[in-house]
PDB file of C-alpha atoms in Angstrom:
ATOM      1  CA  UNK M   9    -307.380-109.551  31.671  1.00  0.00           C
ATOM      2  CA  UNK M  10    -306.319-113.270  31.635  1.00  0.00           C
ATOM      3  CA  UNK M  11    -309.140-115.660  31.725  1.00  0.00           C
ATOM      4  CA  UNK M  12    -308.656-118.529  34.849  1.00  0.00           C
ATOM      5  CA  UNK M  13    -310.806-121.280  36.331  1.00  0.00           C
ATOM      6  CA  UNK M  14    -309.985-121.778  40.212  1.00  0.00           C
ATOM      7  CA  UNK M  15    -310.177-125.363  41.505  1.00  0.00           C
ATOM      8  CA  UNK M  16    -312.928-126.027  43.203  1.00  0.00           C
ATOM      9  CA  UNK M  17    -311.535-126.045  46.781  1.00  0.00           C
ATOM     10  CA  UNK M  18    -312.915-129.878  47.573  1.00  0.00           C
ATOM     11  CA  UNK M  19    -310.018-131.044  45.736  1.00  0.00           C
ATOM     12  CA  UNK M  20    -307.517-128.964  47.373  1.00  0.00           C
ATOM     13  CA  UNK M  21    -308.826-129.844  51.266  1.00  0.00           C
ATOM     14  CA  UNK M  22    -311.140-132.808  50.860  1.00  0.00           C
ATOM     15  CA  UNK M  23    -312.439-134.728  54.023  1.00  0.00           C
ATOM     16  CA  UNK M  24    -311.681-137.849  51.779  1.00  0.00           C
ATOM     17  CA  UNK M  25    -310.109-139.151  49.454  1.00  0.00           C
ATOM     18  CA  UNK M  26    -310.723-137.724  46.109  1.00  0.00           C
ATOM     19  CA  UNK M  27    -313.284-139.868  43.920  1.00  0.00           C
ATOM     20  CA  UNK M  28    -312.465-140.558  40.447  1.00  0.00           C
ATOM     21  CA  UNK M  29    -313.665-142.946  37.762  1.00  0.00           C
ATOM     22  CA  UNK M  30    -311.907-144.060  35.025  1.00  0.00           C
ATOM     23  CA  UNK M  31    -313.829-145.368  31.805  1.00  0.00           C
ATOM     24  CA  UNK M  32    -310.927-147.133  29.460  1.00  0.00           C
ATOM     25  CA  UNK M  33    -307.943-149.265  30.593  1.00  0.00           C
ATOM     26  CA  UNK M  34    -306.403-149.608  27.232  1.00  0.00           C
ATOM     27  CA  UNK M  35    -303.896-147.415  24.918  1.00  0.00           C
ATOM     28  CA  UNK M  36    -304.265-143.951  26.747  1.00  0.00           C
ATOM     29  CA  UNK M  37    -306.190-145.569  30.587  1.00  0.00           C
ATOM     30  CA  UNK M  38    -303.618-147.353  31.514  1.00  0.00           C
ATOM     31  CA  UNK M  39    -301.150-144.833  31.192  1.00  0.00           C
ATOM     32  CA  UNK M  40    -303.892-142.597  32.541  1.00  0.00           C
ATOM     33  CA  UNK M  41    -304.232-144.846  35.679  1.00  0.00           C
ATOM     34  CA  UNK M  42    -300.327-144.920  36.454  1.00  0.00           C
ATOM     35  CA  UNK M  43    -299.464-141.286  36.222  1.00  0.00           C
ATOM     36  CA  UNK M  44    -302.362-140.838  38.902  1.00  0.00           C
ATOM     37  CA  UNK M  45    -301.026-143.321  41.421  1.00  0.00           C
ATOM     38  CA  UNK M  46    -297.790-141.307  41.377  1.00  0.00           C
ATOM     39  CA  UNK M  47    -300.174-138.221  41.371  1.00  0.00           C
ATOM     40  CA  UNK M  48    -301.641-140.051  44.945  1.00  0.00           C
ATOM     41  CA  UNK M  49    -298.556-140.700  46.235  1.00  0.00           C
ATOM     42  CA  UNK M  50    -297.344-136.970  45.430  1.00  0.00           C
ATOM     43  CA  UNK M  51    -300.412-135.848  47.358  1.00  0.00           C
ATOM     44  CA  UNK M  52    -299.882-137.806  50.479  1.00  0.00           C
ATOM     45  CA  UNK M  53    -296.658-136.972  50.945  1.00  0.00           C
ATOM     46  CA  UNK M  54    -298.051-133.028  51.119  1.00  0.00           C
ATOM     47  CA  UNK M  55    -300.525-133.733  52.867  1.00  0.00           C
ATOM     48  CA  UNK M  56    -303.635-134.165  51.058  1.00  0.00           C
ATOM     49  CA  UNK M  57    -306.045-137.064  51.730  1.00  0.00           C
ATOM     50  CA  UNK M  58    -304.823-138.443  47.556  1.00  0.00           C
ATOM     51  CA  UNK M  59    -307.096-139.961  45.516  1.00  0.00           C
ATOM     52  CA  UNK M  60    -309.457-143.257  45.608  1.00  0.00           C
ATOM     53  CA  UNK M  61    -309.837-144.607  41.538  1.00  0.00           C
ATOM     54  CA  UNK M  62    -312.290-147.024  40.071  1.00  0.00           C
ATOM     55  CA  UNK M  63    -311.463-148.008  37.187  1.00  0.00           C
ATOM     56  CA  UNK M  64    -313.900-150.115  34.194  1.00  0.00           C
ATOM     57  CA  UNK M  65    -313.125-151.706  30.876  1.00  0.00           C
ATOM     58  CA  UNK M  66    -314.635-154.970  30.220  1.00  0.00           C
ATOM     59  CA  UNK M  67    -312.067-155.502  27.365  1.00  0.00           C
ATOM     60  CA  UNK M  68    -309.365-158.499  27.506  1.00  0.00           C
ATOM     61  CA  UNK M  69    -305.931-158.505  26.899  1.00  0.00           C
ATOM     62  CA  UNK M  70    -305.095-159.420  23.997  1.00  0.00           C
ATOM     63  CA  UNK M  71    -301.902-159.838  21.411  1.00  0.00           C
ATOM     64  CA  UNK M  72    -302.376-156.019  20.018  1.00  0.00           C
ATOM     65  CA  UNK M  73    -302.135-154.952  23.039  1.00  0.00           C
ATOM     66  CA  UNK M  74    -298.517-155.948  23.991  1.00  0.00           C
ATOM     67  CA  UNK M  75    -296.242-153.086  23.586  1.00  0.00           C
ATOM     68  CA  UNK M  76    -298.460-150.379  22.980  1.00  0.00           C
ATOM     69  CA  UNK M  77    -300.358-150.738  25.820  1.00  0.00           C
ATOM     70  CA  UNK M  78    -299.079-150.955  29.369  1.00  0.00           C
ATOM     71  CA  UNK M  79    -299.389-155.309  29.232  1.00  0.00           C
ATOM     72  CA  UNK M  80    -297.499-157.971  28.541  1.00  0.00           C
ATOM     73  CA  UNK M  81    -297.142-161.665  27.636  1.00  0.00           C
ATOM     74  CA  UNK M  82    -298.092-162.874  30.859  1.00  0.00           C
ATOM     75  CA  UNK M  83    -301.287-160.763  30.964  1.00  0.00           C
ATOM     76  CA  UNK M  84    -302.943-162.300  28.047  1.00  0.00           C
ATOM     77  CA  UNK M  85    -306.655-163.418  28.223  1.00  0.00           C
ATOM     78  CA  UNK M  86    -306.879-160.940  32.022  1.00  0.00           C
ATOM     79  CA  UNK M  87    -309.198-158.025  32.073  1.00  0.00           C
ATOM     80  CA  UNK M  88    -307.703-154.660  31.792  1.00  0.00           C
ATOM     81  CA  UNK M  89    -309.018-153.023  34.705  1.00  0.00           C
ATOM     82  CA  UNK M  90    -308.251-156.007  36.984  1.00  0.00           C
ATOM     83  CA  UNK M  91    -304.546-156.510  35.640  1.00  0.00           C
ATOM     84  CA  UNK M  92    -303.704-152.332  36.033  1.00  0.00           C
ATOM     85  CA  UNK M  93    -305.225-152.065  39.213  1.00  0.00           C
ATOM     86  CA  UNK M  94    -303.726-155.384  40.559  1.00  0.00           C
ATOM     87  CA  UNK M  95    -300.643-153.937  39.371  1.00  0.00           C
ATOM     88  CA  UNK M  96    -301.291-150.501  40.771  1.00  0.00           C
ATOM     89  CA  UNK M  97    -302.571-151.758  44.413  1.00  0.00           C
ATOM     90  CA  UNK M  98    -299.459-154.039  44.561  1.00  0.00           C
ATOM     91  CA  UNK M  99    -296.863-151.986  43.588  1.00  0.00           C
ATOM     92  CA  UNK M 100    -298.059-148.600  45.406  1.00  0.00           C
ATOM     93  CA  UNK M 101    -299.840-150.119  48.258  1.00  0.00           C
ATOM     94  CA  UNK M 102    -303.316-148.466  47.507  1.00  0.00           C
ATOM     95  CA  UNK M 103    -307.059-149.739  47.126  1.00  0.00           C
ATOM     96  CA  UNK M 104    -308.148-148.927  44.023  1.00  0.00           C
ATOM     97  CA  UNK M 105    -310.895-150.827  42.514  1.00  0.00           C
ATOM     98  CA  UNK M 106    -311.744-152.512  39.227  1.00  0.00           C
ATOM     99  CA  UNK M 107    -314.822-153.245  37.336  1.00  0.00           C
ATOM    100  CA  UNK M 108    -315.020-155.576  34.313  1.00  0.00           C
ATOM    101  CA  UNK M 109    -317.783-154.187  32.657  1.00  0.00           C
ATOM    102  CA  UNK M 110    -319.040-150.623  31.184  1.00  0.00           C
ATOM    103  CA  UNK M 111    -319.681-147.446  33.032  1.00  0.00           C
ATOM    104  CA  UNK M 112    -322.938-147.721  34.223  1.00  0.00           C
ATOM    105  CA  UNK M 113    -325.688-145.487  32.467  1.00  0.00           C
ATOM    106  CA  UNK M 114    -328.741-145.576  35.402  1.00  0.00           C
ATOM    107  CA  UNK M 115    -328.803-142.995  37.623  1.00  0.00           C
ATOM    108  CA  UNK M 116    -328.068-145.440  40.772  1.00  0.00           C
ATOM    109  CA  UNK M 117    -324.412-145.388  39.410  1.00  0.00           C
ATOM    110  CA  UNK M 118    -321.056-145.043  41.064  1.00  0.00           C
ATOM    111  CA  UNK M 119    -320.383-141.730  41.238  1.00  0.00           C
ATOM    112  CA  UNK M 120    -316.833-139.658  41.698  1.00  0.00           C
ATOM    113  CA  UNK M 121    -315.532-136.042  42.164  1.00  0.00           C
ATOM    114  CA  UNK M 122    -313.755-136.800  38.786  1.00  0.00           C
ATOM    115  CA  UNK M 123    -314.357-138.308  35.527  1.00  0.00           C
ATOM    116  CA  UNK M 124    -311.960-139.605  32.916  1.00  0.00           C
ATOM    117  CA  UNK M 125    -312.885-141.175  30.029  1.00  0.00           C
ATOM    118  CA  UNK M 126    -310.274-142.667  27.719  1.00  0.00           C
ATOM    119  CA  UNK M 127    -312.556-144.599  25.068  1.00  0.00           C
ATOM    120  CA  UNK M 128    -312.594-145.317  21.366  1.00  0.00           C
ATOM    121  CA  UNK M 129    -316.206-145.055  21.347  1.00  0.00           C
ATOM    122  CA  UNK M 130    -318.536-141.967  20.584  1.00  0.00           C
ATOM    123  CA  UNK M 131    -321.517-143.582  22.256  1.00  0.00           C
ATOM    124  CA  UNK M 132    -319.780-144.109  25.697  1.00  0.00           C
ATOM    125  CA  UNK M 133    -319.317-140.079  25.565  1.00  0.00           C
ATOM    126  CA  UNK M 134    -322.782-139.434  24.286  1.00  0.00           C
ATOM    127  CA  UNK M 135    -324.268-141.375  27.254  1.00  0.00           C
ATOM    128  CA  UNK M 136    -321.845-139.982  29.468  1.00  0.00           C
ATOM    129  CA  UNK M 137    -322.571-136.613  28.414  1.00  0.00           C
ATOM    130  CA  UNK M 138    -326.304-137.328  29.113  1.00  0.00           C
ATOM    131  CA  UNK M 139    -325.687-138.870  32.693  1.00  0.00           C
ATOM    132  CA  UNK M 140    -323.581-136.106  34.122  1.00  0.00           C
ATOM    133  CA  UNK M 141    -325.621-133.490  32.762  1.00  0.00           C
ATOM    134  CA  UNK M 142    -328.425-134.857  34.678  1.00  0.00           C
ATOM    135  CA  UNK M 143    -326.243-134.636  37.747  1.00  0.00           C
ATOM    136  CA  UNK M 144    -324.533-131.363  37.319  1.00  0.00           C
ATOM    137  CA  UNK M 145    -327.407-129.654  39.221  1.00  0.00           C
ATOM    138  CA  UNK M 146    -328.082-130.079  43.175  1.00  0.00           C
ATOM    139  CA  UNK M 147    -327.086-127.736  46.186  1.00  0.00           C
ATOM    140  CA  UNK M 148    -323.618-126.617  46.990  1.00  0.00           C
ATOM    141  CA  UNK M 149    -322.308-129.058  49.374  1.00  0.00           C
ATOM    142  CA  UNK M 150    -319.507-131.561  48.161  1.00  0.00           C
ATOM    143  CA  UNK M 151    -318.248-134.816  49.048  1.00  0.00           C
ATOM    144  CA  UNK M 152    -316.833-137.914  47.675  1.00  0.00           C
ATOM    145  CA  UNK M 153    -319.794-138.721  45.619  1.00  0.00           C
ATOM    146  CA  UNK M 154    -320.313-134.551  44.132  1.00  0.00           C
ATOM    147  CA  UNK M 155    -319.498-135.252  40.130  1.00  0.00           C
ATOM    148  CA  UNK M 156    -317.224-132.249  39.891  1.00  0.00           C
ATOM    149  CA  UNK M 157    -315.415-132.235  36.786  1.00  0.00           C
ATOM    150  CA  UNK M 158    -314.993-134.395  33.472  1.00  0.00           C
ATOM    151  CA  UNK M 159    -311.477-135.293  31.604  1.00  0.00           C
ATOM    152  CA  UNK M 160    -311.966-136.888  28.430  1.00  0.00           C
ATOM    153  CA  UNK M 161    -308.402-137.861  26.145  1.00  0.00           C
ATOM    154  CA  UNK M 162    -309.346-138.947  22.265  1.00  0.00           C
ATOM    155  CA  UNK M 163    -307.046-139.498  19.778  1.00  0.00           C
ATOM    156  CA  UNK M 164    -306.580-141.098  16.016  1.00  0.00           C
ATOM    157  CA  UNK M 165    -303.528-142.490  14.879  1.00  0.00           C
ATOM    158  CA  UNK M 166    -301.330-139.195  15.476  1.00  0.00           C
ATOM    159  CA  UNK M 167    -303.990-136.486  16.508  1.00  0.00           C
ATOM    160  CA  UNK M 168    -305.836-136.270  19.621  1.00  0.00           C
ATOM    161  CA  UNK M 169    -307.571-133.912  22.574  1.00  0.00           C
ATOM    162  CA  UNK M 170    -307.772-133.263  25.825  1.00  0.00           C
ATOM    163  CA  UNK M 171    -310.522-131.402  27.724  1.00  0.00           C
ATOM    164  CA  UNK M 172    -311.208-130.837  31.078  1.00  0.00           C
ATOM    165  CA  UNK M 173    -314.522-129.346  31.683  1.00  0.00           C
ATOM    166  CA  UNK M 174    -317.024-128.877  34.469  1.00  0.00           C
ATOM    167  CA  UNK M 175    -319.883-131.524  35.687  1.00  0.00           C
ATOM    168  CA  UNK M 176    -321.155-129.226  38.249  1.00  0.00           C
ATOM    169  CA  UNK M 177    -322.848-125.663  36.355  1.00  0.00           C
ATOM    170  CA  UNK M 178    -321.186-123.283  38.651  1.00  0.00           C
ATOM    171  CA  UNK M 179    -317.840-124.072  40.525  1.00  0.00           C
ATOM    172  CA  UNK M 180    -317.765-120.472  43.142  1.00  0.00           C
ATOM    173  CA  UNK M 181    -314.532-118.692  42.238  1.00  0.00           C
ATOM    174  CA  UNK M 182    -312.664-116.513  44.718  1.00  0.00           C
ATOM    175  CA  UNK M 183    -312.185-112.880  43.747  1.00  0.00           C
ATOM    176  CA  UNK M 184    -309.631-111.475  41.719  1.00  0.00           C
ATOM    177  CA  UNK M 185    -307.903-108.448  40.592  1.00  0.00           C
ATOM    178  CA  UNK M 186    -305.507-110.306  38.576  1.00  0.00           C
ATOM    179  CA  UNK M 187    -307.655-112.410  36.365  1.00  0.00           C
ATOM    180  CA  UNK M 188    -311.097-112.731  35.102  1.00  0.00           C
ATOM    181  CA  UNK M 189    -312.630-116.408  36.968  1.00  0.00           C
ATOM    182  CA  UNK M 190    -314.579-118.447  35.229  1.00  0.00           C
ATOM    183  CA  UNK M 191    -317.191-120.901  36.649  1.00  0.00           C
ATOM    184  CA  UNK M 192    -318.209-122.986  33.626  1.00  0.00           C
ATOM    185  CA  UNK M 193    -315.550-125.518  31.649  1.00  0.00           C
ATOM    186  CA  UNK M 194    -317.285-126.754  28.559  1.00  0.00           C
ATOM    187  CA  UNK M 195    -316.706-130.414  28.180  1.00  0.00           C
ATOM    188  CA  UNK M 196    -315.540-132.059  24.949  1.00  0.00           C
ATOM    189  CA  UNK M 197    -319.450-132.322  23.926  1.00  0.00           C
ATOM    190  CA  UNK M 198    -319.481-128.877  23.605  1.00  0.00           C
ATOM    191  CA  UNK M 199    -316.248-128.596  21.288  1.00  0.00           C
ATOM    192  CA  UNK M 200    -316.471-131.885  18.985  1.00  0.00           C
ATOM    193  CA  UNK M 201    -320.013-132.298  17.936  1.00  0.00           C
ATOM    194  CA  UNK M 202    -319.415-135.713  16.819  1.00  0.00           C
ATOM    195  CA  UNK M 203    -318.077-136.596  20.225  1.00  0.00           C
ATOM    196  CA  UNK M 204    -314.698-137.851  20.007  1.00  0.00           C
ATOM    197  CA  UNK M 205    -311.859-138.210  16.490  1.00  0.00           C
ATOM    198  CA  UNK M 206    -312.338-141.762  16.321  1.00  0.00           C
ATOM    199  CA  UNK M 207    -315.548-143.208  14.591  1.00  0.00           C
ATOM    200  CA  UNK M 208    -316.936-146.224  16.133  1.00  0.00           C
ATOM    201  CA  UNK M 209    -316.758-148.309  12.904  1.00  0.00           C
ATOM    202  CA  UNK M 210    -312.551-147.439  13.378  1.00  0.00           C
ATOM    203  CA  UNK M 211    -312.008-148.331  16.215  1.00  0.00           C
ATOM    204  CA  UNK M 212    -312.717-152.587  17.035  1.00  0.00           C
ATOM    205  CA  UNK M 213    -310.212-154.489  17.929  1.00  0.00           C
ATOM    206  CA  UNK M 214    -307.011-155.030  16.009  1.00  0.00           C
ATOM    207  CA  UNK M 215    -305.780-158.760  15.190  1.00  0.00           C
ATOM    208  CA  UNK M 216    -301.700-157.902  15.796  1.00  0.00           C
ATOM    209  CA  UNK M 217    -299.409-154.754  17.009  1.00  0.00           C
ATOM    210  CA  UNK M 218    -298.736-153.559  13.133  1.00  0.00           C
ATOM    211  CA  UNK M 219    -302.549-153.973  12.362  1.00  0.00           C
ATOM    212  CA  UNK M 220    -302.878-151.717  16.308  1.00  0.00           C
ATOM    213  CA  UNK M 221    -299.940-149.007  15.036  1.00  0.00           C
ATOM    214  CA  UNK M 222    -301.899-148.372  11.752  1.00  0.00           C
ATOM    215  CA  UNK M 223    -304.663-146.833  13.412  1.00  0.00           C
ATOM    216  CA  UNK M 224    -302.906-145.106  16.511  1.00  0.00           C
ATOM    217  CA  UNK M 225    -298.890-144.457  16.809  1.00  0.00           C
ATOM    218  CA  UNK M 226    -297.062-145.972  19.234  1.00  0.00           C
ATOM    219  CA  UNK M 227    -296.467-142.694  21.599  1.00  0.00           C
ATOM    220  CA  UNK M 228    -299.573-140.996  20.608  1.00  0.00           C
ATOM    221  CA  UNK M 229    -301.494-142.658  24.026  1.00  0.00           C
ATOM    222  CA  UNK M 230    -298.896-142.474  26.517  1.00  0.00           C
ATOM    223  CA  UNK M 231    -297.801-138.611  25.625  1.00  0.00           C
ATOM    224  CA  UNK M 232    -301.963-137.528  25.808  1.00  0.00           C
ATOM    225  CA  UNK M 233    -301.501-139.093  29.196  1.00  0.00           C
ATOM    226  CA  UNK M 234    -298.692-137.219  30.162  1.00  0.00           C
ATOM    227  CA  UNK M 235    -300.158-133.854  28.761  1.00  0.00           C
ATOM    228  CA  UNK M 236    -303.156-134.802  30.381  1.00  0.00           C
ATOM    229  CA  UNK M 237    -302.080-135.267  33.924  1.00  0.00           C
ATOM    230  CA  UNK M 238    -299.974-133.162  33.594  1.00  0.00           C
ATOM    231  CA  UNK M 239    -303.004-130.449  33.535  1.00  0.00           C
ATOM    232  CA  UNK M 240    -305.161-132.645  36.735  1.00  0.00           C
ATOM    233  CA  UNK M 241    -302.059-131.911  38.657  1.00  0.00           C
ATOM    234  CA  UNK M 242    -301.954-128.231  38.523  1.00  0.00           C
ATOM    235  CA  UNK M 243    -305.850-128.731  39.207  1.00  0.00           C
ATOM    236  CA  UNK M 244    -304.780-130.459  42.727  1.00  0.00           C
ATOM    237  CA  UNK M 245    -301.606-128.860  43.334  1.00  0.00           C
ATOM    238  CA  UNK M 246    -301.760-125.316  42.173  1.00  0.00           C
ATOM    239  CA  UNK M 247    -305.458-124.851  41.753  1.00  0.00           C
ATOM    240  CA  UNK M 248    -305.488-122.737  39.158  1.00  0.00           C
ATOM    241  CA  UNK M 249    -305.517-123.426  35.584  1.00  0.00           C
ATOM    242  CA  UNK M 250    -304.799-120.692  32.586  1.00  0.00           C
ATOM    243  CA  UNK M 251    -305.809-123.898  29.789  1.00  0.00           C
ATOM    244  CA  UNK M 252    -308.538-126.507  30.491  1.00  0.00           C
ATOM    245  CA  UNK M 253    -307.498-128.567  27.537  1.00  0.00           C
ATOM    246  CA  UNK M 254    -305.393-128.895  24.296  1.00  0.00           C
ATOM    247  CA  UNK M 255    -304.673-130.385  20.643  1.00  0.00           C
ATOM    248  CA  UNK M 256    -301.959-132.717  19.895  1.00  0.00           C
ATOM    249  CA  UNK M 257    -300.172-133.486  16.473  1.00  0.00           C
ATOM    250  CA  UNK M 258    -297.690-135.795  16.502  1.00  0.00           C
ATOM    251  CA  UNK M 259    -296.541-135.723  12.797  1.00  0.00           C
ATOM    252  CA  UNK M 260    -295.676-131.727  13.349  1.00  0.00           C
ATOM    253  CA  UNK M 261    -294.894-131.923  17.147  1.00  0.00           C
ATOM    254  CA  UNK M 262    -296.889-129.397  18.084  1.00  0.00           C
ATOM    255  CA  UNK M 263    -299.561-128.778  21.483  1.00  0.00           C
ATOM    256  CA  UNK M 264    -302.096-126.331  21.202  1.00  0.00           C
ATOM    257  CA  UNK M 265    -303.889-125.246  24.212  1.00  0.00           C
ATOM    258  CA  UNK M 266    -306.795-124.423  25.174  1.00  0.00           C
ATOM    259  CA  UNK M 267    -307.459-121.162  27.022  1.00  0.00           C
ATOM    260  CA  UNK M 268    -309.788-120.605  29.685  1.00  0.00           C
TER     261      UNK M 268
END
């Protein structure tokens, strides 16, 4: 029988807005962020309350950045989370916030229904890991501020991963005759033991674009995003999901997913 995880049904008929945080407004976050204001706007126009994003990155704009991120000349010397969601809010008409500094790590944080992290570094996920697993646990009633599920994209130069996998230990699944539910997504913490493809030591910040290409391809970041989305929409829209993740390889073309 086919393994499947069924949403849980907050996302699908929320009282508000959905909640999500996104840690990382560079190579693969700010793609990340624009594929889900089209993913709000899709959801409005059916109906559903859409989404409310926070996004943090206390990283500047810098040279590297134009051209294989989503900045340009004129953005030089900005933060990246003001200058995508300035962008974002103006161009959509949302209110999406930005924060120019790290996720927080005490327990009096921000929380969301969603969490994407689009890093470089391992010890943002390790500390991540170690906040939601903390609040993974609590009684079954859900709103804005319920951590839900976790979405984490890493890559190297022309490799990378997506997993989606679940902040909350139990999501109830309906019954079935047609497939076998499953509560429990393991997060990326679970599959990579050293938390991520790139190393820490890899991954400052580049001086120029070719320096920036040498260490991650120029479509590598924008097609995880794609991918990536791609899999949170059939989480809102179809709520069910067959894969709750996959490997990319851009020298061979080839996606593998992950199965349920």
């Amino acid at each position: 029988m086919t393994r499947a995880h069924f949403s849980d049904s907050y996302l699908l008929n929320p009282q508000h807005p959905v909640t999500i945080n996104v840690i990382g407004a560079g190579g693969t976050g700010s793609q990340v962020v624009t594929s889900l204001a089209r993913m709000d706007q899709a959801l409005r126009t059916l109906g559903h309350c859409g989404l409310s994003v926070r996004v943090y990155d206390p990283d500047l704009v810098s040279e590297s950045n134009i051209g294989r991120q989503l900045f340009g000349e004129a953005d030089l010397g900005l933060n990246k989370a003001q200058c995508i969601i300035t962008r974002i809010n103006r161009f959509f008409g949302s209110d999406w916030q930005a924060e120019t500094t790290h996720y927080p790590q005490e327990e009096d944080n921000t929380s969301a229904n969603l969490f994407i992290t689009c890093t470089d570094s391992v010890s943002s996920r390790v500390n991540l890991a170690r906040l939601l697993k903390s609040t993974g646990r609590g009684n079954s009633y859900t709103d804005y501020a319920t951590p839900l599920y976790w979405c984490d994209f890493g890559n190297a130069q022309k490799t990378g991963q997506i997993i989606l996998g679940t902040i909350r230990e139990n999501i109830e699944q309906p019954k079935s005759k047609k497939f076998q539910t499953i509560q429990r997504l393991p997060c990326v913490t679970d599959y990579v033991k050293s938390y991520g493809t790139i190393k820490d030591e890899d991954s400052g910040p580049s001086c120029s674009l070719a320096e920036a290409l040498n260490k991650q391809d120029l479509f590598v970041n924008s097609t995880l995003a794609h991918l990536g989305c791609s899999l949170l929409w059939k989480l809102f829209r179809e709520g069910l999901i067959l894969y709750h993740g996959l490997y990319l390889n851009l020298d061979t073309l080839r996606v593998n997913p992950i199965s349920v």
